Structures are given as structure tokens and as C-alpha cells.
Short mmCIF file of C-alpha atoms and ligand atoms in Angstrom, two decimals:
data_model
loop_
_atom_site.label_atom_id
_atom_site.label_comp_id
_atom_site.label_asym_id
_atom_site.label_seq_id
_atom_site.Cartn_x
_atom_site.Cartn_y
_atom_site.Cartn_z
CA MET G 1 58.27 46.66 -74.42
CA ILE G 2 57.98 43.59 -72.73
CA ASN G 3 59.77 40.90 -74.86
CA GLU G 4 58.72 37.22 -74.81
CA ALA G 5 61.08 34.11 -75.21
CA ASP G 6 60.70 30.28 -74.96
CA PHE G 7 64.20 28.68 -73.03
CA VAL G 8 65.19 25.36 -71.32
CA PHE G 9 66.28 24.71 -67.93
CA PHE G 10 67.21 22.79 -66.00
CA PRO G 11 65.11 22.44 -62.44
CA GLU G 12 68.47 23.15 -60.55
CA GLN G 13 68.78 26.76 -62.90
CA LEU G 14 65.05 28.03 -62.94
CA PHE G 15 64.42 28.61 -59.56
CA ASP G 16 67.73 30.78 -59.50
CA ARG G 17 67.05 33.99 -59.62
CA SER G 18 70.95 34.65 -60.90
CA GLN G 19 70.90 32.04 -63.54
CA VAL G 20 67.20 32.50 -65.14
CA LEU G 21 68.48 36.65 -65.83
CA LYS G 22 71.64 35.90 -67.94
CA ALA G 23 69.97 33.22 -69.63
CA VAL G 24 67.50 36.03 -70.73
CA SER G 25 70.18 38.62 -71.43
CA ARG G 26 71.90 36.61 -73.33
CA GLN G 27 69.28 35.14 -75.21
CA LEU G 28 67.03 38.42 -76.08
CA GLY G 29 70.57 40.91 -76.08
CA ILE G 30 68.98 42.45 -72.62
CA PRO G 31 71.80 44.21 -70.62
CA GLU G 32 71.07 42.54 -67.22
CA LYS G 33 70.73 45.77 -64.79
CA GLU G 34 68.08 46.47 -67.90
CA ILE G 35 65.29 43.44 -66.10
CA SER G 36 63.65 44.72 -64.04
CA SER G 37 61.78 41.23 -63.15
CA TYR G 38 60.88 38.27 -65.65
CA ARG G 39 57.41 35.93 -65.34
CA ILE G 40 56.67 32.48 -66.56
CA VAL G 41 53.35 32.44 -68.67
CA ARG G 42 53.66 28.33 -69.75
CA LYS G 43 56.49 25.94 -67.71
CA SER G 44 56.17 22.44 -68.70
CA ILE G 45 58.43 19.73 -67.98
CA ASP G 46 60.43 17.46 -70.40
CA ALA G 47 61.83 14.19 -69.38
CA ARG G 48 63.06 12.88 -72.78
CA LYS G 49 66.60 13.12 -72.30
CA GLY G 50 67.67 14.53 -68.81
CA VAL G 51 64.74 16.42 -67.28
CA LYS G 52 64.72 20.04 -68.51
CA PHE G 53 61.82 22.37 -67.80
CA ASN G 54 60.35 24.38 -70.86
CA VAL G 55 59.56 27.30 -70.16
CA ARG G 56 57.53 30.75 -72.09
CA LEU G 57 59.36 34.28 -70.02
CA GLN G 58 57.92 37.71 -70.27
CA VAL G 59 60.95 39.91 -69.45
CA ALA G 60 60.57 43.57 -68.64
CA THR G 61 62.59 46.09 -68.64
CA LYS G 62 62.66 49.32 -67.10
CA GLY G 63 58.91 51.25 -66.47
CA ASP G 64 56.79 47.69 -68.27
CA VAL G 65 54.31 46.54 -67.15
CA PHE G 66 53.08 42.64 -67.56
CA PRO G 67 49.85 42.88 -69.01
CA ASP G 68 47.03 41.05 -66.65
CA LEU G 69 46.34 37.39 -67.61
CA ARG G 70 43.74 37.03 -65.07
CA GLY G 71 39.79 37.58 -66.71
CA ASN G 72 37.98 39.98 -66.64
CA PHE G 73 33.98 39.39 -65.63
CA ASP G 74 31.07 41.07 -65.28
CA PHE G 75 28.49 39.63 -63.06
CA HIS G 76 25.16 41.70 -62.70
CA ASP G 77 23.01 42.10 -59.86
CA VAL G 78 20.19 39.08 -61.45
CA SER G 79 17.78 38.65 -58.47
CA THR G 80 15.09 40.86 -60.57
CA SER G 81 15.87 38.95 -63.63
CA LYS G 82 14.58 35.71 -65.72
CA THR G 83 15.34 32.57 -63.37
CA VAL G 84 17.14 29.38 -65.03
CA THR G 85 16.23 26.19 -62.51
CA ILE G 86 20.00 24.47 -62.20
CA ILE G 87 19.70 20.90 -60.88
CA GLY G 88 22.98 19.66 -59.32
CA ALA G 89 26.14 22.41 -57.73
CA GLY G 90 29.08 20.36 -59.45
CA PRO G 91 31.35 22.00 -61.00
CA ALA G 92 28.85 22.17 -64.35
CA GLY G 93 25.51 23.22 -61.92
CA TYR G 94 28.12 26.42 -60.85
CA PHE G 95 29.75 27.06 -64.08
CA ALA G 96 26.02 27.34 -65.79
CA ALA G 97 25.13 29.03 -62.63
CA LEU G 98 28.01 31.85 -63.31
CA GLN G 99 27.72 31.99 -67.23
CA CYS G 100 23.57 32.35 -66.21
CA ILE G 101 24.84 35.74 -63.91
CA MET G 102 27.34 37.03 -66.88
CA SER G 103 24.58 36.18 -68.59
CA GLY G 104 22.09 38.17 -66.78
CA LEU G 105 19.75 35.64 -66.02
CA LYS G 106 19.33 34.56 -62.39
CA PRO G 107 19.83 30.62 -61.41
CA ILE G 108 18.30 28.48 -59.44
CA VAL G 109 20.34 25.36 -57.83
CA PHE G 110 18.60 23.09 -56.32
CA GLU G 111 21.62 20.31 -54.25
CA ARG G 112 21.28 17.11 -53.23
CA GLY G 113 23.59 17.36 -51.04
CA LYS G 114 24.90 19.98 -48.39
CA SER G 115 27.26 22.85 -48.27
CA VAL G 116 31.14 22.13 -48.25
CA ASP G 117 31.22 23.18 -44.59
CA GLU G 118 29.06 20.76 -43.87
CA ARG G 119 29.74 17.81 -46.84
CA LYS G 120 33.16 17.89 -44.81
CA PHE G 121 31.61 15.80 -41.89
CA ASP G 122 29.67 12.74 -43.98
CA ILE G 123 33.18 13.33 -45.87
CA ALA G 124 34.52 12.41 -42.25
CA ALA G 125 32.48 9.81 -41.22
CA LEU G 126 32.99 7.42 -44.00
CA ASN G 127 36.95 7.49 -44.04
CA THR G 128 37.47 6.78 -39.91
CA GLN G 129 33.90 4.82 -39.53
CA HIS G 130 32.80 3.20 -42.94
CA ILE G 131 29.05 5.05 -42.31
CA LEU G 132 27.65 6.45 -46.05
CA ASN G 133 25.03 9.63 -46.02
CA PRO G 134 23.83 8.84 -49.83
CA GLU G 135 22.92 12.29 -49.85
CA SER G 136 26.52 13.67 -48.76
CA ASN G 137 28.64 11.72 -49.83
CA TYR G 138 32.70 12.63 -52.36
CA ALA G 139 29.97 12.64 -55.33
CA PHE G 140 26.51 14.56 -53.57
CA GLY G 141 27.16 17.77 -52.09
CA GLU G 142 28.33 21.25 -53.03
CA GLY G 143 30.90 21.31 -55.54
CA GLY G 144 29.79 17.86 -56.56
CA ALA G 145 32.66 15.03 -57.19
CA GLY G 146 34.43 18.47 -58.22
CA THR G 147 35.32 19.72 -55.04
CA TYR G 148 36.66 16.30 -54.01
CA SER G 149 38.05 15.55 -56.75
CA ASP G 150 42.73 16.09 -57.82
CA GLY G 151 41.60 18.60 -59.60
CA LYS G 152 43.58 18.91 -62.63
CA LEU G 153 42.33 20.54 -64.63
CA TYR G 154 44.13 19.13 -68.42
CA THR G 155 42.02 17.79 -71.19
CA ARG G 156 43.15 15.14 -73.62
CA SER G 157 39.34 15.79 -75.67
CA LYS G 158 39.40 17.70 -78.60
CA LYS G 159 36.40 19.30 -77.71
CA ARG G 160 38.16 21.87 -75.43
CA GLY G 161 35.81 24.93 -75.30
CA ASN G 162 37.05 28.21 -73.73
CA VAL G 163 39.46 26.92 -71.45
CA THR G 164 41.34 29.62 -70.56
CA GLU G 165 38.31 31.22 -69.23
CA VAL G 166 37.36 28.46 -67.03
CA LEU G 167 40.65 28.97 -65.73
CA GLN G 168 40.66 32.70 -65.47
CA LEU G 169 37.26 31.98 -62.84
CA LEU G 170 38.93 29.39 -61.15
CA HIS G 171 41.75 32.09 -60.19
CA TYR G 172 39.25 34.27 -60.03
CA PHE G 173 37.20 32.37 -57.24
CA GLY G 174 40.69 31.29 -55.12
CA ALA G 175 43.12 29.26 -57.68
CA ASP G 176 46.88 30.14 -57.46
CA GLU G 177 47.34 32.02 -60.69
CA ASP G 178 50.14 28.80 -61.28
CA ILE G 179 47.49 27.95 -62.84
CA LEU G 180 46.93 30.20 -65.72
CA VAL G 181 50.57 29.36 -66.99
CA GLU G 182 51.05 25.62 -65.95
CA ALA G 183 51.00 23.34 -68.88
CA HIS G 184 49.12 20.75 -66.43
CA PRO G 185 47.52 22.90 -64.12
CA HIS G 186 46.59 21.22 -60.64
CA ILE G 187 44.37 23.12 -57.73
CA GLY G 188 44.26 20.25 -55.35
CA THR G 189 41.55 18.64 -53.07
CA ASP G 190 42.05 20.85 -50.24
CA ARG G 191 42.11 23.74 -52.07
CA LEU G 192 38.90 22.97 -53.77
CA HIS G 193 36.81 24.15 -50.55
CA ALA G 194 37.19 27.37 -50.42
CA ILE G 195 37.47 27.93 -53.86
CA MET G 196 33.43 26.60 -54.00
CA ARG G 197 32.26 28.69 -51.39
CA ASN G 198 33.36 31.79 -52.69
CA ILE G 199 31.34 30.45 -56.03
CA ARG G 200 28.43 30.29 -53.84
CA ASN G 201 28.83 33.27 -52.26
CA LYS G 202 29.80 35.23 -56.00
CA ILE G 203 25.42 33.30 -56.77
CA LEU G 204 23.68 34.93 -54.15
CA ASP G 205 25.58 38.34 -53.64
CA CYS G 206 24.53 38.42 -57.58
CA GLY G 207 20.66 37.53 -57.12
CA GLY G 208 20.38 34.10 -57.35
CA GLU G 209 19.93 30.99 -54.97
CA VAL G 210 22.04 27.89 -53.94
CA HIS G 211 19.06 25.19 -51.82
CA PHE G 212 21.14 21.71 -50.51
CA SER G 213 19.10 18.86 -49.35
CA SER G 214 17.22 19.77 -51.68
CA LYS G 215 16.62 16.73 -54.81
CA LEU G 216 15.17 16.94 -57.39
CA THR G 217 12.23 13.67 -57.69
CA GLY G 218 9.76 14.51 -60.34
CA LEU G 219 9.80 16.20 -63.61
CA LYS G 220 6.14 18.84 -64.50
CA LEU G 221 5.14 18.25 -67.96
CA PHE G 222 3.13 20.61 -70.17
CA ASN G 223 3.19 19.42 -73.93
CA ASN G 224 6.10 17.96 -73.77
CA LYS G 225 7.99 20.87 -72.10
CA VAL G 226 9.12 20.82 -68.42
CA VAL G 227 7.38 23.77 -66.93
CA GLY G 228 7.95 23.06 -63.57
CA VAL G 229 10.22 20.64 -61.23
CA VAL G 230 8.81 18.72 -57.65
CA ILE G 231 12.25 18.50 -54.98
CA ASN G 232 12.22 16.08 -52.00
CA GLY G 233 9.31 14.13 -53.34
CA THR G 234 6.65 16.99 -52.74
CA ASP G 235 7.89 20.55 -52.82
CA GLU G 236 6.65 22.19 -56.63
CA TYR G 237 8.18 24.59 -58.31
CA LEU G 238 7.11 26.38 -61.73
CA CYS G 239 10.52 26.63 -64.31
CA ASP G 240 10.76 28.32 -67.09
CA ASN G 241 14.66 26.71 -68.41
CA LEU G 242 16.04 23.43 -66.21
CA VAL G 243 19.50 23.12 -66.70
CA LEU G 244 20.80 19.28 -65.50
CA ALA G 245 24.33 19.15 -64.22
CA THR G 246 23.40 16.03 -61.91
CA GLY G 247 26.51 14.39 -62.80
CA HIS G 248 28.06 10.49 -63.31
CA SER G 249 27.12 9.27 -59.37
CA ALA G 250 23.70 10.22 -59.90
CA ARG G 251 21.79 6.23 -61.48
CA ASP G 252 18.81 7.17 -60.23
CA ILE G 253 18.12 10.13 -62.30
CA TYR G 254 18.01 8.46 -65.91
CA TYR G 255 14.81 5.89 -63.81
CA MET G 256 13.53 8.84 -62.94
CA LEU G 257 13.53 10.98 -66.27
CA ASN G 258 12.22 8.03 -68.29
CA SER G 259 9.61 6.95 -65.92
CA GLU G 260 8.45 10.70 -66.95
CA GLY G 261 8.95 10.04 -70.62
CA VAL G 262 12.19 11.50 -70.68
CA ALA G 263 13.43 10.03 -74.14
CA LEU G 264 17.14 8.48 -72.96
CA ARG G 265 19.71 6.19 -75.32
CA GLU G 266 22.48 4.02 -73.93
CA LYS G 267 26.19 4.80 -74.42
CA GLY G 268 28.98 3.45 -74.17
CA PHE G 269 31.97 4.40 -71.24
CA ALA G 270 34.89 3.06 -69.86
CA MET G 271 35.51 0.89 -66.30
CA GLY G 272 38.41 -0.14 -64.93
CA VAL G 273 40.18 -0.68 -61.85
CA ARG G 274 42.51 2.17 -59.25
CA VAL G 275 46.79 1.24 -58.96
CA GLU G 276 48.82 2.39 -56.61
CA HIS G 277 52.22 3.18 -56.42
CA PRO G 278 55.06 4.63 -54.40
CA GLN G 279 55.41 7.57 -56.22
CA ALA G 280 59.22 7.21 -55.56
CA LEU G 281 58.76 4.26 -57.64
CA ILE G 282 57.72 6.29 -60.62
CA ASP G 283 59.56 9.71 -60.10
CA SER G 284 62.28 7.52 -61.12
CA ILE G 285 61.57 6.14 -64.15
CA GLN G 286 59.57 9.56 -64.91
CA TYR G 287 62.66 11.67 -64.27
CA LYS G 288 65.58 8.84 -64.40
CA ARG G 289 66.60 9.76 -61.65
CA LYS G 290 67.32 8.45 -58.27
CA GLU G 291 65.58 10.74 -56.46
CA ARG G 292 63.21 13.54 -57.69
CA GLY G 293 64.93 16.12 -55.33
CA LYS G 294 63.43 19.18 -54.40
CA PHE G 295 62.85 21.27 -57.79
CA LEU G 296 61.13 18.54 -59.66
CA PRO G 297 57.03 17.66 -58.48
CA ALA G 298 55.96 14.36 -57.52
CA ALA G 299 56.09 13.06 -61.68
CA SER G 300 52.69 11.24 -63.51
CA TYR G 301 52.47 9.51 -66.00
CA SER G 302 49.62 8.55 -69.32
CA LEU G 303 49.18 4.72 -70.59
CA VAL G 304 47.18 4.32 -74.01
CA LYS G 305 47.29 0.68 -75.06
CA GLN G 306 45.19 -0.96 -78.16
CA VAL G 307 44.11 -4.26 -76.60
CA ASP G 308 41.89 -6.43 -78.95
CA GLY G 309 40.89 -3.60 -81.17
CA ARG G 310 39.88 -1.98 -77.93
CA GLY G 311 41.67 1.10 -75.77
CA VAL G 312 42.78 0.62 -72.52
CA TYR G 313 44.39 3.68 -70.66
CA SER G 314 45.44 5.00 -67.87
CA PHE G 315 43.46 7.65 -66.20
CA CYS G 316 42.79 10.17 -63.42
CA MET G 317 46.50 9.58 -62.96
CA CYS G 318 46.84 11.53 -59.43
CA PRO G 319 50.95 12.08 -58.46
CA GLY G 320 50.82 12.31 -54.86
CA GLY G 321 47.74 11.39 -53.98
CA LYS G 322 45.23 8.74 -52.22
CA ILE G 323 42.45 6.95 -53.68
CA VAL G 324 39.14 7.28 -51.80
CA SER G 325 35.92 5.77 -51.31
CA ALA G 326 33.57 7.35 -53.52
CA LEU G 327 30.14 5.16 -52.82
CA THR G 328 27.42 6.67 -53.07
CA GLU G 329 25.21 3.76 -52.31
CA ASP G 330 24.61 1.25 -50.04
CA ASN G 331 26.38 -2.09 -50.21
CA THR G 332 28.82 -1.04 -53.04
CA ILE G 333 32.54 0.10 -53.49
CA VAL G 334 33.43 2.92 -55.69
CA VAL G 335 36.90 4.08 -55.85
CA ASN G 336 38.89 7.08 -57.34
CA GLY G 337 42.10 8.91 -56.62
CA MET G 338 42.95 12.57 -55.59
CA SER G 339 46.01 14.21 -54.31
CA ASN G 340 46.05 18.00 -52.27
CA SER G 341 47.99 20.52 -54.04
CA LYS G 342 51.17 19.45 -52.52
CA ARG G 343 51.06 16.53 -53.77
CA ASN G 344 53.37 15.19 -51.31
CA SER G 345 52.24 11.58 -50.32
CA PRO G 346 54.46 8.91 -50.65
CA PHE G 347 51.65 7.45 -53.30
CA ALA G 348 50.80 7.46 -56.47
CA ASN G 349 47.88 6.58 -58.19
CA SER G 350 45.84 5.86 -61.57
CA GLY G 351 42.12 4.85 -63.23
CA ILE G 352 43.09 1.66 -66.08
CA VAL G 353 40.37 1.42 -67.33
CA VAL G 354 38.54 -0.21 -70.72
CA GLU G 355 36.32 1.37 -73.08
CA LEU G 356 33.20 -0.67 -73.17
CA ARG G 357 30.66 -0.47 -75.81
CA PRO G 358 26.54 -1.35 -75.06
CA GLU G 359 26.65 -4.76 -76.54
CA ASP G 360 28.97 -5.92 -73.67
CA TYR G 361 27.12 -5.30 -71.22
CA ALA G 362 23.48 -5.69 -73.42
CA SER G 363 22.30 -9.19 -70.96
CA TYR G 364 22.42 -7.32 -67.57
CA SER G 365 18.47 -5.11 -68.12
CA ASP G 366 15.38 -5.87 -70.03
CA ASN G 367 15.58 -2.46 -71.34
CA LYS G 368 18.73 -1.90 -72.77
CA ILE G 369 19.09 1.52 -71.87
CA PHE G 370 19.44 0.44 -68.08
CA SER G 371 22.36 -2.47 -68.89
CA GLY G 372 24.86 -0.01 -68.77
CA LEU G 373 24.06 1.23 -65.07
CA GLU G 374 22.65 -2.51 -63.85
CA PHE G 375 26.20 -3.48 -65.36
CA GLN G 376 27.85 -1.38 -63.23
CA LYS G 377 26.07 -1.63 -60.42
CA THR G 378 26.45 -5.50 -60.32
CA LEU G 379 30.47 -5.03 -59.71
CA GLU G 380 30.62 -2.42 -57.63
CA THR G 381 28.24 -4.61 -55.55
CA LEU G 382 31.00 -7.89 -55.97
CA ALA G 383 34.00 -5.77 -55.26
CA TYR G 384 31.60 -4.67 -52.24
CA ARG G 385 31.65 -8.17 -51.21
CA ASN G 386 35.17 -9.09 -51.78
CA GLY G 387 35.92 -6.55 -49.92
CA GLY G 388 34.31 -8.58 -47.06
CA GLY G 389 31.17 -6.93 -46.73
CA ALA G 390 32.67 -3.59 -45.70
CA VAL G 391 33.60 0.35 -46.48
CA VAL G 392 36.37 -0.89 -47.72
CA ALA G 393 38.19 -2.09 -51.13
CA PRO G 394 39.53 -5.41 -52.76
CA ALA G 395 42.65 -5.37 -53.64
CA GLN G 396 45.87 -7.76 -55.39
CA ARG G 397 48.90 -7.00 -57.10
CA LEU G 398 47.38 -5.61 -60.32
CA ALA G 399 49.31 -8.28 -62.45
CA ASP G 400 48.05 -10.79 -60.72
CA PHE G 401 44.47 -8.94 -61.66
CA VAL G 402 45.85 -8.82 -65.32
CA ASN G 403 46.45 -12.19 -65.13
CA GLY G 404 42.93 -13.21 -63.80
CA SER G 405 45.67 -14.80 -60.97
CA GLY G 406 46.59 -14.36 -57.28
CA VAL G 407 43.78 -13.38 -54.32
CA ALA G 408 42.45 -10.06 -53.55
CA TYR G 409 42.41 -9.09 -49.88
C1 FAD I 501 38.01 11.21 -56.04
C2 FAD I 501 37.49 12.32 -57.39
C3 FAD I 501 38.91 12.23 -58.20
C4 FAD I 501 39.19 12.98 -59.15
N1 FAD I 501 39.89 14.40 -59.91
C5 FAD I 501 39.53 14.10 -61.09
C6 FAD I 501 40.61 15.85 -61.82
O1 FAD I 501 41.33 15.14 -60.98
N2 FAD I 501 40.60 16.09 -62.49
C7 FAD I 501 39.04 15.88 -63.72
O2 FAD I 501 39.12 16.89 -64.58
N3 FAD I 501 38.25 15.03 -62.78
C8 FAD I 501 38.26 15.07 -61.80
N4 FAD I 501 37.56 14.05 -61.48
C9 FAD I 501 35.94 14.01 -62.17
C10 FAD I 501 35.38 15.27 -62.09
O3 FAD I 501 34.79 15.45 -60.87
C11 FAD I 501 34.13 14.63 -62.98
O4 FAD I 501 34.17 15.04 -63.98
C12 FAD I 501 32.97 16.14 -62.39
O5 FAD I 501 32.70 16.67 -61.20
C13 FAD I 501 31.90 16.09 -63.44
O6 FAD I 501 31.47 17.91 -62.97
P1 FAD I 501 29.56 17.59 -62.61
O7 FAD I 501 28.65 19.19 -62.60
O8 FAD I 501 29.37 16.97 -64.49
O9 FAD I 501 28.74 16.33 -61.80
P2 FAD I 501 29.10 16.38 -59.84
O10 FAD I 501 30.48 16.92 -60.09
O11 FAD I 501 28.89 14.90 -60.16
O12 FAD I 501 28.60 17.09 -59.74
C14 FAD I 501 26.61 16.78 -60.04
C15 FAD I 501 25.90 16.70 -58.60
O13 FAD I 501 24.54 16.61 -59.10
C16 FAD I 501 24.28 16.59 -57.57
N5 FAD I 501 22.61 15.55 -57.62
C17 FAD I 501 22.60 14.70 -58.49
N6 FAD I 501 21.69 14.01 -58.33
C18 FAD I 501 20.60 15.21 -58.02
C19 FAD I 501 19.31 14.97 -57.70
N7 FAD I 501 18.84 14.44 -58.01
N8 FAD I 501 19.08 16.66 -57.45
C20 FAD I 501 19.66 17.43 -56.55
N9 FAD I 501 20.95 17.73 -56.94
C21 FAD I 501 21.43 16.40 -57.40
C22 FAD I 501 25.00 15.98 -56.74
O14 FAD I 501 25.12 16.13 -55.67
C23 FAD I 501 25.82 16.86 -56.94
O15 FAD I 501 26.82 18.12 -56.44
C24 FAD I 501 37.70 14.04 -59.57
C25 FAD I 501 35.93 12.74 -59.73
C26 FAD I 501 36.54 11.90 -58.22
C27 FAD I 501 34.99 11.43 -57.49
#
């Protein structure tokens, strides 16, 4: 029989098999020699009073086989099936394509950017020569913003849907099994390319289609229904079903939809700055020890505060990560944060954002649908100018920024 129970371990204990076996034997009353193996099925850190790991363990005695944590997916041959046209090969577009395949439908994906294999050269040119390719960058290209995202896989939202299946799919396509058990799963930017390539290959193997350098530029409507798409300004394709998965960065899509007569409505969003700290500082605050040592991961934090009736909060905190240029349009600056799977950079960074409402930026456009987009663009352009007119983000101390004092450099 497989036994399952919760345990609390000091970091050095958890990584010492003999100490874990002793604790398991004591707590479950099973003699150590009868335990054939154990595995962690849930893991989180509690650093409130001394640092401890809370883990749920499954314990096998002789002859027991652990139940499979992996998902079981039915990918059909959809080469001759009814089609669904999907715009955007980001996480939303690719997961929609996989869902189509599992439901017996053929996905046809159009992506404005390049495959992950080609995209990396444009990212290199942006990082080293500050040359932006507006169609292939940190936000556009196979995997969307997701490919160069940090790959943190948890959410504070209550509308979570079937998170387990998403994690199982990511594991199926190459993420470590750890993501199925960690309370705060993380993949890391360095691992996401291969996962995206594997998803694409599955779509193609099942008879779906993925087209790169293929930007949606118009819709074909008949009786108020979408009947076709226009790609790259000239190529027209009929479609019965259309999924728009163009993400947050493609501002042009809203202007196109508006010109095609599609009903749109403005909404609030959050905006802010990236703050960067030495990782050792965050470790010492969170773990309350001078050094985090070899058993603890780079520490993270989460801040939420109400200021004058508005939410101000940390967002997308990246322990052991770096800040990157996530712009898609020339003469703007946009920053975001990412980290590799080892989270071993000496810096931590985090978005500190404030909730904005449509009335805050109503004056930025005569058409209220676009005022938020225009406001965003105005700030991004100002950041570019203050950065000296190069793809270099202006920087200053956070306290100075909050107080409106000091200089940006
Ligand atoms: C540096 C960075 C770090 C991040 N870290 C995290 C994290 O740790 N955890 C997390 O949950 N989220 C993170 N995010 C956010 C996350 O990446 C996005 O929420 C996610 O990628 C959104 O997925 P999406 O598919 O909706 O859109 P996107 O990823 O934006 O993908 C949209 C795709 O559509 C394509 N597209 C747009 N317009 C057109 C068009 N007209 N025609 C054809 N194709 C088009 C784009 O090229 C893009 O590939 C991060 C983002 C960045 C940039």
C-alpha cells in the first residue's frame, strides 16, 4: 500500500535520504527496511519561524508502484478534420491548438513572428546591438511572450481552471517533473524554447498547421460573422472558427478590429516599474540568515498594499533573474523580468504596479477605447527619451522614484 503523509523538514534534512527515512518510519510506524522508496508530491517553503520545507510524501513499501502523476493525453490525427484558425502562437494560441487536437479539430496557427530557432537571433541583436525587429522580439514569435517569460506557473487568480492539466501538458512537452509537485512551479526561460518546439512538432505530427511570419492584418466578415482572415495584407483564407490569441503586446490588433467594425470595450489595467535588488538581500530578509546555503532556492517575495483606495502590488517577481527589453515598437522602452531554471543570477527583480482605471487616462484619446493604449505608448516613448534615445531603460533608486526626487540615469 502507498502511504501518504505531510512532513516538516529543515532544508538539510530534506536532502538527506537517511534522515527522511527515519522521519517517515517514525511518523508512519513502518520499519525503515520495509520502505522501498518515497517521493515528494507537494513541496513548499515556510520561512516564518526558521526556514522549513512542508512536504507531502508518498511512501512505497515492497512491491508498491507509485501512481502516475503525468497526464494521459489523446492527440488525434486531425489532418482531414474540421479546421479552427488560431492567430498567435503564444501560450494561449498553442494551448488552444492542443485542445483542438484533443477534441478532434484541425488547428491552423498563424504567427506574425519567427520560430523559436530563428527568433533567438533577433533577441541577440536586440540585446547586443539594440536593434529591434518589430515582428520578432521578446513578445512576438513562436511561444509569444511566454517563450522568454520567467516560466513561473502559479497565479493568485481564483479563476484558475484546470491548472493540473496545464502543468501535465508542459511536463509532457519537456518540463521537469518538479512542476507537478512544487507549490510555486517554475520552468525557466532556458527550458522554454525546447518545450515550444515540441508543442509545434506535435501540432504538425497530428496534421495541424503552423505558419510563421504570417500576420493577421484584416478580417473577412459576412452577415456580422467572421468568414475569413487576411494575412500579411494580401493573402486571404476562409475560416469557420477563429481564435484570436494575440496577447497583450499587439496593440495594432485593436485598431484593426475597430476598423473592421468589431465591438470593443475599454478596460482597466496595471502599470508600473521594475525594481531590481541584490538576490542576497532578498534571501537574507526572507530566510533571516546571512547566506541561503546550498539547500534553499533564491527567495522571492510578494507585496500588496492599498494606497489611497488603489491596489499597489508586486508582480512577476523573478528571483535570480534579469530585466529584459520587452518592447515591440521602435522608440519605446518596455521592460519585463525573466530567469533561467537555476535562478542563479546575483539579482532579483519584480514589477511594482498600480491599478489604473479608464478615467485615469481618458484624456489620451478622443476615442475612449484607445485611451489606455495611447497612455501606455506615451509613457513608453517618454521612457525611451529619458533613456537617451537608445534601447536602454532609464533607472533610478526606487525611493527616489516614489518620492518624485533624484535623477534617472
Ligand atoms: C519577460 C517576461 C516574463 C514573464 N514572466 C511570466 C511568468 O513568469 N509567469 C507568467 O505567468 N507570465 C509571465 N509573463 C507573461 C506571459 O508571458 C504572458 O501572460 C503570456 O505569454 C500571454 O500569453 P498569450 O498567448 O495570451 O499572449 P502572447 O504570449 O503575447 O502571445 C501572443 C502571440 O500572438 C502573436 N501575434 C500578435 N499579433 C498577431 C497578429 N496580428 N497576427 C499573428 N500573430 C500575432 C505574437 O507574435 C505572439 O506570439 C512574462 C512576460 C514577459 C515578456
